[in-house]
Amino acid sequence: MKNQNRVQALLHSMGEVKSLKKFRAIFETIEGIIFGNRVVTLRAPHIKDNIEIKRYMSFAIIGLMPATIAAVYFYGLYALAIIMTSYVAGGLVEVAFAILRDREIEEGFLVTGLIFALVLPPTLPLWAVAIGSIFGTFFGKEVFGGTGRNIFNPALVGRLFITIAFPQQMSAAWKEPFADVISSATPLGVFKVSGEMSSYMDLLLGMHAGSMGELFRLGIIVGGVFLMLSKVSNWRIPVSYLGTVFVLSLIGSPFINTIAPPIFSLLSGGLLFGAMFMATDPVTGPRTNEGKFIFGIGCGLMTLLIRSFSGYTEGVMFSIIFMNGLNPLIDHMVLKSKYRNNKL
Amino acid sequence: MKVQNGKITGGYEFKQFLGQPESGLVVQEAPEYLFVPLCSASLGIKPLVRAGDKVKSGQIVWQDNDSISSPVHSPVNGVVKSVQKMNYLDDEILSLKIESASSEGWESVPGSGSEWNKLGKDEIEKILYLSGTSALGAEGIPTRFRTAVISPEEVKHIIVHYTFAEVYNPDISLFLDNGGARKFTEGLAVLAKIMDQAEIHIAVGINSSTWFQVIENALPEDLSVEYHRVKPKYPQNHDSVLLKTILNLDLPTSYSGMNRGVVIIGIQDVCQVYDAVVTGKPLVDRIIALGGPGFKDHSHRQVKIGTTVAAIATNNLSFDDPEDLRFINNSVLTGSTLSPESPIGRNSEVLVALEEKRGQELMFFARPGFGKDSYSNTFAAKFLPFTRKVSTNLNGEVRACLSCGFCQNVCPGGILPNILFPYVERKMLDETVIQYGIFKCIDCNLCSYVCPSKIPVASHLKEGKKELLSEAFVSEKDFINAYNLIGLGEATDEESE
Ligand code: SF4
Ligand code: SF4
């Protein structure tokens, strides 16, 4: 207890030293992480729920753990290096902005930094990882004013940027787990070209090429359900997103051969990862419950359309980022119709 | 006996919080000095006694026939020390400092007796008025003496509730056990007689609904009562939610049930009605439940009105330094903070003592949370039968809104607090916010409780409503017309309580 007070006092006084004053936000962040806060309520409600943003974000990380561990298991230390690079590069931007704004570092970064790494191909050069992470954090989040104010999912902004900026590096970076050879054939790509499908077991366990975090689908399902049960993510989005893809491909696949059968549709590509961890980002999702359903259905529809009728093999990321942009409109329409008869 | 089940939109069940009131009852001696609240200082009505006057227990010391009020009594035999202003329940009030000589007995209210059934309505109402009993219930009991904003004839429903909705609730058995149920039902009969147009409803939280049978068995034959089993979820005890679940009536924002012809009253209040009419006892004491880990002993206390918090807390605190504690009147979610010098008033029911926790907890967010309450399912306490710790700590840092949606899922008004509060913050108040239902907010503060970003959502909405009213986007008249409210307008201009 005594030591705790001493460390705390040290952190606190360091923030007050003149030459270090600029970094006050950083010291406060560290203090906040280690010790929690000393502020009490001023008036009713006199008590507050124990959930706070650090717990909330920690749970999002726990939900991502099965996918992360699988990525490291599949691709070894290089996967770890990608994750670290993503954190460090994006983290620098975060710290810079925290100092600039004299506000504590925002916890949301711990989640976006990890998600960004997990949607990358497993052999992407680290410099590209760094650029993507910096770009995503800067243009996806900080220019809007930080976590809670951004419109687009920052991880997706970064990912989209490097897809466009470094197409060569991106397309040459796919690899099957444990394999040495580079292969560009993801199950979705194979299906698109030849109509052949990988076995469901392989898809569930991730025995094929793909972005490093999207492979171990069993773990993604477990992590995603865990998040929904803990109320950290809202069930409405994954359920409507996956449900739409399932139903549309059930109806469409017998008639149109570019539409994959329902189970394959669900288990291939980045759909599960995207639906469980990216579409559910509360900040960039719709705020009304009805809007969440519309958002999920829209994502599902777009994903299926892009996969089946465009030159691209995968459409999850583009769908989510596109629907992110529509959210204000969706919410507006929901509110207007929900309260159309309300006068007082 | 027919029991209906009540539904609530949203809401949250506060379970297993540390320091629950226990069922025992201790009769507390009157302390040396009492501070009896009289009226709001702005009303400025002088008491009937002066410093130096001798007073008897049950003697009327304050009365005003012009404002909506009920007389105030001296709770003890003693001497008036002074009339003073004090801050109490977020208002400046006039209070009477009385030095207590003895607390034996009381001056009985004239006209009372077990033969009350033979009395006329006017005589019963007079007893309720003269005994101060008509001050009970959140908005008073209507009589012909201007004790509430409506008259007894205008009352269509009486709801007696014991919903178990708060974090700390008094024990129902104290009032219904050992023949208490008879007194309670007779008190009900008295109320039914003066408000003869009214249907009587009893609403009890699910976990105490076995009391329905006890009440039914004690009920006089000519009295019929509707029973409602309600969820023990906060804020089921708020007027607006009670009206919706029990009568399917809408009531906006901070208006009271009285404005729709519904008297809402607690079980202890009904027992006092019996005491006043049958035994002639003026309103001189209250049974107070003690809640919260700040108290060592959680037995209920029967205290004289005007007893200070400090007098109740003496030798019963689990902290050495009272500075480390916060005392709260009635509700942890909506109640006012009480200083140790604050008195127990006529409408106090629960006294809560919480720790002002400014200390910190190492790596708090990574702990399993065996004793941590949360709306989310992120702490072990949700799945285990342990008691939950409680303090006034913010339990986290203020952040931007995450749009997590917790607030809209718990909101009993069925509105979207997270959509509304930014309008207030950015001062963009206009018809849109009204259309989105800001006036359906009933100030229950639950959204502020659950928010992971520790945003004072409810305070924002409250401020927004105030602004909208002051900028004349809406007026009281609009509410009166839209919801058929009664007891408002000119007649209540001088209303104070
Ligand atoms: S918006 Fe109003 S009614 Fe809804 S939870 Fe918040 S305080 Fe309660
Ligand atoms: S609970 Fe707080 S963080 Fe969550 S949506 Fe409501 S205001 Fe935003």
PDB file of N, CA, C and O in Angstrom, chain A residues 8 32 34-41 44-52 54-55 58-59 107 229-231 282 287 289 339 342-344, chain B residues 326 332-333 335 337 358 360-365 367 373-375 377-378 392-397 399 402 406 408 435 440 448-449 454:
ATOM      1  N   GLN A   8       2.725   6.140  -7.124  1.00  0.00           N
ATOM      2  CA  GLN A   8       1.665   6.990  -7.624  1.00  0.00           C
ATOM      3  C   GLN A   8       2.027   8.464  -7.504  1.00  0.00           C
ATOM      4  O   GLN A   8       1.858   9.235  -8.443  1.00  0.00           O
ATOM      5  N   GLY A  32      -3.342   5.726 -14.655  1.00  0.00           N
ATOM      6  CA  GLY A  32      -4.693   5.192 -14.817  1.00  0.00           C
ATOM      7  C   GLY A  32      -4.695   3.688 -15.007  1.00  0.00           C
ATOM      8  O   GLY A  32      -5.538   2.981 -14.475  1.00  0.00           O
ATOM      9  N   ILE A  34      -2.352   1.486 -14.071  1.00  0.00           N
ATOM     10  CA  ILE A  34      -1.910   0.701 -12.912  1.00  0.00           C
ATOM     11  C   ILE A  34      -2.854   0.856 -11.728  1.00  0.00           C
ATOM     12  O   ILE A  34      -3.171  -0.091 -11.043  1.00  0.00           O
ATOM     13  N   PHE A  35      -3.322   2.066 -11.490  1.00  0.00           N
ATOM     14  CA  PHE A  35      -4.004   2.301 -10.218  1.00  0.00           C
ATOM     15  C   PHE A  35      -5.498   2.585 -10.297  1.00  0.00           C
ATOM     16  O   PHE A  35      -6.165   2.625  -9.290  1.00  0.00           O
ATOM     17  N   GLY A  36      -5.995   2.855 -11.470  1.00  0.00           N
ATOM     18  CA  GLY A  36      -7.402   3.204 -11.504  1.00  0.00           C
ATOM     19  C   GLY A  36      -7.591   4.650 -11.104  1.00  0.00           C
ATOM     20  O   GLY A  36      -6.639   5.416 -11.104  1.00  0.00           O
ATOM     21  N   ASN A  37      -8.789   5.026 -10.733  1.00  0.00           N
ATOM     22  CA  ASN A  37      -8.971   6.466 -10.533  1.00  0.00           C
ATOM     23  C   ASN A  37      -9.458   6.810  -9.143  1.00  0.00           C
ATOM     24  O   ASN A  37      -9.942   5.973  -8.395  1.00  0.00           O
ATOM     25  N   ARG A  38      -9.263   8.074  -8.814  1.00  0.00           N
ATOM     26  CA  ARG A  38      -9.548   8.509  -7.441  1.00  0.00           C
ATOM     27  C   ARG A  38     -10.766   9.394  -7.367  1.00  0.00           C
ATOM     28  O   ARG A  38     -11.065   9.960  -6.347  1.00  0.00           O
ATOM     29  N   VAL A  39     -11.437   9.551  -8.474  1.00  0.00           N
ATOM     30  CA  VAL A  39     -12.549  10.482  -8.536  1.00  0.00           C
ATOM     31  C   VAL A  39     -13.818   9.833  -7.985  1.00  0.00           C
ATOM     32  O   VAL A  39     -14.084   8.666  -8.253  1.00  0.00           O
ATOM     33  N   VAL A  40     -14.588  10.586  -7.218  1.00  0.00           N
ATOM     34  CA  VAL A  40     -15.858  10.060  -6.731  1.00  0.00           C
ATOM     35  C   VAL A  40     -17.001  10.840  -7.380  1.00  0.00           C
ATOM     36  O   VAL A  40     -16.805  11.922  -7.915  1.00  0.00           O
ATOM     37  N   THR A  41     -18.182  10.256  -7.310  1.00  0.00           N
ATOM     38  CA  THR A  41     -19.349  10.918  -7.888  1.00  0.00           C
ATOM     39  C   THR A  41     -19.654  12.190  -7.100  1.00  0.00           C
ATOM     40  O   THR A  41     -19.335  12.289  -5.922  1.00  0.00           O
ATOM     41  N   ALA A  44     -26.256  12.385  -7.194  1.00  0.00           N
ATOM     42  CA  ALA A  44     -26.942  11.196  -7.678  1.00  0.00           C
ATOM     43  C   ALA A  44     -26.751  11.069  -9.191  1.00  0.00           C
ATOM     44  O   ALA A  44     -26.806  12.084  -9.879  1.00  0.00           O
ATOM     45  N   PRO A  45     -26.561   9.872  -9.727  1.00  0.00           N
ATOM     46  CA  PRO A  45     -26.442   8.623  -8.996  1.00  0.00           C
ATOM     47  C   PRO A  45     -25.119   8.546  -8.235  1.00  0.00           C
ATOM     48  O   PRO A  45     -24.078   8.802  -8.806  1.00  0.00           O
ATOM     49  N   HIS A  46     -25.221   8.172  -6.966  1.00  0.00           N
ATOM     50  CA  HIS A  46     -24.036   8.166  -6.120  1.00  0.00           C
ATOM     51  C   HIS A  46     -23.102   7.016  -6.441  1.00  0.00           C
ATOM     52  O   HIS A  46     -21.943   7.037  -6.047  1.00  0.00           O
ATOM     53  N   ILE A  47     -23.617   5.995  -7.089  1.00  0.00           N
ATOM     54  CA  ILE A  47     -22.766   4.852  -7.406  1.00  0.00           C
ATOM     55  C   ILE A  47     -22.719   4.665  -8.925  1.00  0.00           C
ATOM     56  O   ILE A  47     -23.608   5.123  -9.645  1.00  0.00           O
ATOM     57  N   LYS A  48     -21.664   4.005  -9.366  1.00  0.00           N
ATOM     58  CA  LYS A  48     -21.497   3.771 -10.799  1.00  0.00           C
ATOM     59  C   LYS A  48     -21.158   2.308 -11.030  1.00  0.00           C
ATOM     60  O   LYS A  48     -20.492   1.672 -10.214  1.00  0.00           O
ATOM     61  N   ASP A  49     -21.596   1.842 -12.160  1.00  0.00           N
ATOM     62  CA  ASP A  49     -21.288   0.503 -12.633  1.00  0.00           C
ATOM     63  C   ASP A  49     -19.765   0.291 -12.650  1.00  0.00           C
ATOM     64  O   ASP A  49     -19.015   1.227 -12.841  1.00  0.00           O
ATOM     65  N   ASN A  50     -19.336  -0.952 -12.465  1.00  0.00           N
ATOM     66  CA  ASN A  50     -17.900  -1.211 -12.484  1.00  0.00           C
ATOM     67  C   ASN A  50     -17.309  -1.293 -13.879  1.00  0.00           C
ATOM     68  O   ASN A  50     -16.094  -1.263 -14.040  1.00  0.00           O
ATOM     69  N   ILE A  51     -18.155  -1.424 -14.876  1.00  0.00           N
ATOM     70  CA  ILE A  51     -17.592  -1.510 -16.232  1.00  0.00           C
ATOM     71  C   ILE A  51     -17.025  -0.153 -16.599  1.00  0.00           C
ATOM     72  O   ILE A  51     -17.614   0.880 -16.316  1.00  0.00           O
ATOM     73  N   GLU A  52     -15.831  -0.160 -17.143  1.00  0.00           N
ATOM     74  CA  GLU A  52     -15.264   1.078 -17.666  1.00  0.00           C
ATOM     75  C   GLU A  52     -14.483   0.717 -18.912  1.00  0.00           C
ATOM     76  O   GLU A  52     -14.366  -0.442 -19.273  1.00  0.00           O
ATOM     77  N   LYS A  54     -11.448   0.469 -19.856  1.00  0.00           N
ATOM     78  CA  LYS A  54     -10.312  -0.464 -19.889  1.00  0.00           C
ATOM     79  C   LYS A  54     -10.796  -1.906 -19.833  1.00  0.00           C
ATOM     80  O   LYS A  54     -10.298  -2.773 -20.531  1.00  0.00           O
ATOM     81  N   ARG A  55     -11.789  -2.140 -18.975  1.00  0.00           N
ATOM     82  CA  ARG A  55     -12.358  -3.479 -18.893  1.00  0.00           C
ATOM     83  C   ARG A  55     -13.013  -3.843 -20.222  1.00  0.00           C
ATOM     84  O   ARG A  55     -12.878  -4.947 -20.720  1.00  0.00           O
ATOM     85  N   SER A  58     -10.404  -4.556 -22.740  1.00  0.00           N
ATOM     86  CA  SER A  58      -9.713  -5.808 -22.412  1.00  0.00           C
ATOM     87  C   SER A  58     -10.538  -6.993 -22.877  1.00  0.00           C
ATOM     88  O   SER A  58     -10.004  -7.985 -23.361  1.00  0.00           O
ATOM     89  N   PHE A  59     -11.846  -6.880 -22.708  1.00  0.00           N
ATOM     90  CA  PHE A  59     -12.690  -7.997 -23.133  1.00  0.00           C
ATOM     91  C   PHE A  59     -12.660  -8.163 -24.645  1.00  0.00           C
ATOM     92  O   PHE A  59     -12.637  -9.280 -25.140  1.00  0.00           O
ATOM     93  N   GLU A 107      -7.940   3.958 -24.984  1.00  0.00           N
ATOM     94  CA  GLU A 107      -7.773   2.515 -24.909  1.00  0.00           C
ATOM     95  C   GLU A 107      -8.194   1.795 -26.175  1.00  0.00           C
ATOM     96  O   GLU A 107      -7.762   0.686 -26.444  1.00  0.00           O
ATOM     97  N   LEU A 229     -22.008 -12.570 -25.434  1.00  0.00           N
ATOM     98  CA  LEU A 229     -22.554 -12.944 -24.127  1.00  0.00           C
ATOM     99  C   LEU A 229     -22.136 -11.944 -23.047  1.00  0.00           C
ATOM    100  O   LEU A 229     -22.891 -11.684 -22.122  1.00  0.00           O
ATOM    101  N   SER A 230     -20.953 -11.391 -23.175  1.00  0.00           N
ATOM    102  CA  SER A 230     -20.514 -10.448 -22.147  1.00  0.00           C
ATOM    103  C   SER A 230     -21.091  -9.053 -22.389  1.00  0.00           C
ATOM    104  O   SER A 230     -20.828  -8.137 -21.627  1.00  0.00           O
ATOM    105  N   LYS A 231     -21.860  -8.879 -23.450  1.00  0.00           N
ATOM    106  CA  LYS A 231     -22.499  -7.622 -23.826  1.00  0.00           C
ATOM    107  C   LYS A 231     -21.512  -6.590 -24.340  1.00  0.00           C
ATOM    108  O   LYS A 231     -21.869  -5.426 -24.517  1.00  0.00           O
ATOM    109  N   PRO A 282     -18.638  -0.687 -31.803  1.00  0.00           N
ATOM    110  CA  PRO A 282     -19.809   0.142 -31.491  1.00  0.00           C
ATOM    111  C   PRO A 282     -19.677   1.573 -31.992  1.00  0.00           C
ATOM    112  O   PRO A 282     -20.653   2.194 -32.393  1.00  0.00           O
ATOM    113  N   ARG A 287     -26.259   3.558 -34.019  1.00  0.00           N
ATOM    114  CA  ARG A 287     -26.529   3.686 -32.584  1.00  0.00           C
ATOM    115  C   ARG A 287     -27.907   3.180 -32.190  1.00  0.00           C
ATOM    116  O   ARG A 287     -28.173   2.925 -31.036  1.00  0.00           O
ATOM    117  N   ASN A 289     -30.939   0.321 -32.210  1.00  0.00           N
ATOM    118  CA  ASN A 289     -31.009  -1.137 -32.333  1.00  0.00           C
ATOM    119  C   ASN A 289     -31.578  -1.555 -33.681  1.00  0.00           C
ATOM    120  O   ASN A 289     -31.122  -2.523 -34.279  1.00  0.00           O
ATOM    121  N   TYR A 339     -39.994   7.792 -34.288  1.00  0.00           N
ATOM    122  CA  TYR A 339     -40.625   8.839 -33.486  1.00  0.00           C
ATOM    123  C   TYR A 339     -41.542   9.737 -34.316  1.00  0.00           C
ATOM    124  O   TYR A 339     -41.805  10.867 -33.947  1.00  0.00           O
ATOM    125  N   ASN A 342     -44.452  11.019 -32.463  1.00  0.00           N
ATOM    126  CA  ASN A 342     -44.209  11.503 -31.107  1.00  0.00           C
ATOM    127  C   ASN A 342     -44.184  13.024 -31.058  1.00  0.00           C
ATOM    128  O   ASN A 342     -43.434  13.665 -31.785  1.00  0.00           O
ATOM    129  N   LYS A 343     -45.021  13.567 -30.188  1.00  0.00           N
ATOM    130  CA  LYS A 343     -45.065  15.029 -30.110  1.00  0.00           C
ATOM    131  C   LYS A 343     -44.308  15.517 -28.886  1.00  0.00           C
ATOM    132  O   LYS A 343     -43.594  16.482 -28.928  1.00  0.00           O
ATOM    133  N   LEU A 344     -44.556  14.842 -27.779  1.00  0.00           N
ATOM    134  CA  LEU A 344     -43.951  15.300 -26.531  1.00  0.00           C
ATOM    135  C   LEU A 344     -43.232  14.168 -25.831  1.00  0.00           C
ATOM    136  O   LEU A 344     -43.720  13.069 -25.781  1.00  0.00           O
TER     137      LEU A 344
ATOM    138  N   ARG B 326     -20.315   8.854   2.909  1.00  0.00           N
ATOM    139  CA  ARG B 326     -21.346   9.739   2.356  1.00  0.00           C
ATOM    140  C   ARG B 326     -22.709   9.203   2.786  1.00  0.00           C
ATOM    141  O   ARG B 326     -22.998   8.018   2.620  1.00  0.00           O
ATOM    142  N   VAL B 332     -30.015   5.580  -3.546  1.00  0.00           N
ATOM    143  CA  VAL B 332     -28.638   5.755  -3.988  1.00  0.00           C
ATOM    144  C   VAL B 332     -28.599   6.296  -5.416  1.00  0.00           C
ATOM    145  O   VAL B 332     -27.659   6.925  -5.844  1.00  0.00           O
ATOM    146  N   LEU B 333     -29.665   6.028  -6.153  1.00  0.00           N
ATOM    147  CA  LEU B 333     -29.693   6.460  -7.554  1.00  0.00           C
ATOM    148  C   LEU B 333     -30.171   7.899  -7.724  1.00  0.00           C
ATOM    149  O   LEU B 333     -29.750   8.593  -8.627  1.00  0.00           O
ATOM    150  N   GLY B 335     -31.242   9.982  -4.672  1.00  0.00           N
ATOM    151  CA  GLY B 335     -31.369  10.713  -3.411  1.00  0.00           C
ATOM    152  C   GLY B 335     -30.337  11.801  -3.227  1.00  0.00           C
ATOM    153  O   GLY B 335     -29.312  11.846  -3.903  1.00  0.00           O
ATOM    154  N   THR B 337     -27.511  13.964  -1.020  1.00  0.00           N
ATOM    155  CA  THR B 337     -26.498  13.725   0.000  1.00  0.00           C
ATOM    156  C   THR B 337     -26.938  14.412   1.293  1.00  0.00           C
ATOM    157  O   THR B 337     -27.471  15.510   1.246  1.00  0.00           O
ATOM    158  N   ARG B 358     -11.692   7.087  -2.411  1.00  0.00           N
ATOM    159  CA  ARG B 358     -10.747   7.803  -3.262  1.00  0.00           C
ATOM    160  C   ARG B 358      -9.482   6.986  -3.455  1.00  0.00           C
ATOM    161  O   ARG B 358      -8.643   7.324  -4.259  1.00  0.00           O
ATOM    162  N   GLN B 360      -7.151   3.750  -4.513  1.00  0.00           N
ATOM    163  CA  GLN B 360      -7.127   3.087  -5.793  1.00  0.00           C
ATOM    164  C   GLN B 360      -6.872   1.613  -5.639  1.00  0.00           C
ATOM    165  O   GLN B 360      -6.480   1.133  -4.599  1.00  0.00           O
ATOM    166  N   GLU B 361      -7.130   0.919  -6.733  1.00  0.00           N
ATOM    167  CA  GLU B 361      -7.036  -0.523  -6.704  1.00  0.00           C
ATOM    168  C   GLU B 361      -6.065  -0.936  -7.789  1.00  0.00           C
ATOM    169  O   GLU B 361      -6.257  -0.588  -8.950  1.00  0.00           O
ATOM    170  N   LEU B 362      -5.018  -1.635  -7.409  1.00  0.00           N
ATOM    171  CA  LEU B 362      -3.982  -2.008  -8.358  1.00  0.00           C
ATOM    172  C   LEU B 362      -4.557  -2.838  -9.496  1.00  0.00           C
ATOM    173  O   LEU B 362      -5.245  -3.812  -9.258  1.00  0.00           O
ATOM    174  N   MET B 363      -4.275  -2.461 -10.718  1.00  0.00           N
ATOM    175  CA  MET B 363      -4.707  -3.211 -11.901  1.00  0.00           C
ATOM    176  C   MET B 363      -6.178  -3.604 -11.819  1.00  0.00           C
ATOM    177  O   MET B 363      -6.556  -4.732 -12.086  1.00  0.00           O
ATOM    178  N   PHE B 364      -6.972  -2.631 -11.454  1.00  0.00           N
ATOM    179  CA  PHE B 364      -8.384  -2.918 -11.174  1.00  0.00           C
ATOM    180  C   PHE B 364      -9.110  -3.572 -12.348  1.00  0.00           C
ATOM    181  O   PHE B 364      -9.977  -4.403 -12.161  1.00  0.00           O
ATOM    182  N   PHE B 365      -8.740  -3.214 -13.552  1.00  0.00           N
ATOM    183  CA  PHE B 365      -9.546  -3.696 -14.684  1.00  0.00           C
ATOM    184  C   PHE B 365      -9.231  -5.130 -15.055  1.00  0.00           C
ATOM    185  O   PHE B 365      -9.943  -5.747 -15.831  1.00  0.00           O
ATOM    186  N   ARG B 367      -8.909  -7.572 -12.799  1.00  0.00           N
ATOM    187  CA  ARG B 367      -9.308  -8.512 -11.751  1.00  0.00           C
ATOM    188  C   ARG B 367     -10.565  -9.273 -12.142  1.00  0.00           C
ATOM    189  O   ARG B 367     -11.363  -8.762 -12.921  1.00  0.00           O
ATOM    190  N   ASP B 373     -20.410  -5.250  -9.233  1.00  0.00           N
ATOM    191  CA  ASP B 373     -21.677  -5.244  -9.947  1.00  0.00           C
ATOM    192  C   ASP B 373     -21.497  -4.597 -11.308  1.00  0.00           C
ATOM    193  O   ASP B 373     -20.747  -3.647 -11.456  1.00  0.00           O
ATOM    194  N   SER B 374     -22.200  -5.125 -12.297  1.00  0.00           N
ATOM    195  CA  SER B 374     -22.177  -4.489 -13.609  1.00  0.00           C
ATOM    196  C   SER B 374     -23.374  -4.920 -14.428  1.00  0.00           C
ATOM    197  O   SER B 374     -23.835  -6.053 -14.324  1.00  0.00           O
ATOM    198  N   TYR B 375     -23.856  -3.983 -15.232  1.00  0.00           N
ATOM    199  CA  TYR B 375     -24.899  -4.326 -16.191  1.00  0.00           C
ATOM    200  C   TYR B 375     -24.338  -5.283 -17.238  1.00  0.00           C
ATOM    201  O   TYR B 375     -24.998  -6.219 -17.667  1.00  0.00           O
ATOM    202  N   ASN B 377     -21.788  -8.271 -18.700  1.00  0.00           N
ATOM    203  CA  ASN B 377     -21.440  -9.562 -18.097  1.00  0.00           C
ATOM    204  C   ASN B 377     -19.944  -9.732 -18.049  1.00  0.00           C
ATOM    205  O   ASN B 377     -19.417 -10.759 -18.441  1.00  0.00           O
ATOM    206  N   THR B 378     -19.240  -8.719 -17.587  1.00  0.00           N
ATOM    207  CA  THR B 378     -17.789  -8.817 -17.638  1.00  0.00           C
ATOM    208  C   THR B 378     -17.142  -9.002 -16.262  1.00  0.00           C
ATOM    209  O   THR B 378     -15.938  -8.922 -16.141  1.00  0.00           O
ATOM    210  N   THR B 392     -18.589   5.207  -3.647  1.00  0.00           N
ATOM    211  CA  THR B 392     -18.960   6.339  -4.498  1.00  0.00           C
ATOM    212  C   THR B 392     -17.947   6.576  -5.600  1.00  0.00           C
ATOM    213  O   THR B 392     -18.031   7.562  -6.321  1.00  0.00           O
ATOM    214  N   ASN B 393     -16.971   5.687  -5.731  1.00  0.00           N
ATOM    215  CA  ASN B 393     -15.960   5.874  -6.772  1.00  0.00           C
ATOM    216  C   ASN B 393     -16.585   5.807  -8.154  1.00  0.00           C
ATOM    217  O   ASN B 393     -17.550   5.076  -8.376  1.00  0.00           O
ATOM    218  N   LEU B 394     -16.018   6.558  -9.064  1.00  0.00           N
ATOM    219  CA  LEU B 394     -16.517   6.583 -10.432  1.00  0.00           C
ATOM    220  C   LEU B 394     -16.261   5.245 -11.135  1.00  0.00           C
ATOM    221  O   LEU B 394     -16.859   4.955 -12.165  1.00  0.00           O
ATOM    222  N   ASN B 395     -15.363   4.449 -10.579  1.00  0.00           N
ATOM    223  CA  ASN B 395     -15.009   3.147 -11.156  1.00  0.00           C
ATOM    224  C   ASN B 395     -14.541   3.260 -12.594  1.00  0.00           C
ATOM    225  O   ASN B 395     -14.862   2.411 -13.428  1.00  0.00           O
ATOM    226  N   GLY B 396     -13.773   4.265 -12.873  1.00  0.00           N
ATOM    227  CA  GLY B 396     -13.254   4.380 -14.234  1.00  0.00           C
ATOM    228  C   GLY B 396     -13.086   5.826 -14.610  1.00  0.00           C
ATOM    229  O   GLY B 396     -13.357   6.719 -13.810  1.00  0.00           O
ATOM    230  N   GLU B 397     -12.633   6.035 -15.828  1.00  0.00           N
ATOM    231  CA  GLU B 397     -12.356   7.396 -16.251  1.00  0.00           C
ATOM    232  C   GLU B 397     -13.358   7.853 -17.297  1.00  0.00           C
ATOM    233  O   GLU B 397     -13.893   7.058 -18.047  1.00  0.00           O
ATOM    234  N   ARG B 399     -14.703   9.150 -20.601  1.00  0.00           N
ATOM    235  CA  ARG B 399     -14.270   9.019 -21.989  1.00  0.00           C
ATOM    236  C   ARG B 399     -15.391   9.467 -22.921  1.00  0.00           C
ATOM    237  O   ARG B 399     -16.505   9.723 -22.480  1.00  0.00           O
ATOM    238  N   LEU B 402     -19.045   5.585 -26.358  1.00  0.00           N
ATOM    239  CA  LEU B 402     -18.638   4.445 -27.180  1.00  0.00           C
ATOM    240  C   LEU B 402     -19.767   3.958 -28.059  1.00  0.00           C
ATOM    241  O   LEU B 402     -19.581   3.031 -28.825  1.00  0.00           O
ATOM    242  N   PHE B 406     -25.661   0.519 -23.865  1.00  0.00           N
ATOM    243  CA  PHE B 406     -26.141   0.098 -22.544  1.00  0.00           C
ATOM    244  C   PHE B 406     -27.260   1.021 -22.067  1.00  0.00           C
ATOM    245  O   PHE B 406     -28.264   0.589 -21.523  1.00  0.00           O
ATOM    246  N   GLN B 408     -29.404   2.878 -23.659  1.00  0.00           N
ATOM    247  CA  GLN B 408     -30.737   2.737 -24.263  1.00  0.00           C
ATOM    248  C   GLN B 408     -31.392   1.424 -23.874  1.00  0.00           C
ATOM    249  O   GLN B 408     -32.618   1.333 -23.813  1.00  0.00           O
ATOM    250  N   GLN B 435     -39.087  15.632 -30.235  1.00  0.00           N
ATOM    251  CA  GLN B 435     -39.675  14.533 -30.995  1.00  0.00           C
ATOM    252  C   GLN B 435     -39.003  13.207 -30.639  1.00  0.00           C
ATOM    253  O   GLN B 435     -39.664  12.173 -30.549  1.00  0.00           O
ATOM    254  N   LYS B 440     -39.688  12.035 -22.228  1.00  0.00           N
ATOM    255  CA  LYS B 440     -40.049  10.732 -21.681  1.00  0.00           C
ATOM    256  C   LYS B 440     -39.013  10.294 -20.642  1.00  0.00           C
ATOM    257  O   LYS B 440     -39.180   9.280 -19.979  1.00  0.00           O
ATOM    258  N   SER B 448     -26.814   6.990 -16.432  1.00  0.00           N
ATOM    259  CA  SER B 448     -25.538   7.431 -15.896  1.00  0.00           C
ATOM    260  C   SER B 448     -24.862   6.306 -15.115  1.00  0.00           C
ATOM    261  O   SER B 448     -23.650   6.211 -15.081  1.00  0.00           O
ATOM    262  N   TYR B 449     -25.669   5.455 -14.487  1.00  0.00           N
ATOM    263  CA  TYR B 449     -25.083   4.346 -13.731  1.00  0.00           C
ATOM    264  C   TYR B 449     -24.368   3.379 -14.655  1.00  0.00           C
ATOM    265  O   TYR B 449     -23.220   3.016 -14.414  1.00  0.00           O
ATOM    266  N   LYS B 454     -18.574   6.675 -18.252  1.00  0.00           N
ATOM    267  CA  LYS B 454     -18.807   7.532 -17.079  1.00  0.00           C
ATOM    268  C   LYS B 454     -19.334   8.908 -17.461  1.00  0.00           C
ATOM    269  O   LYS B 454     -18.956   9.927 -16.874  1.00  0.00           O
TER     270      LYS B 454
END
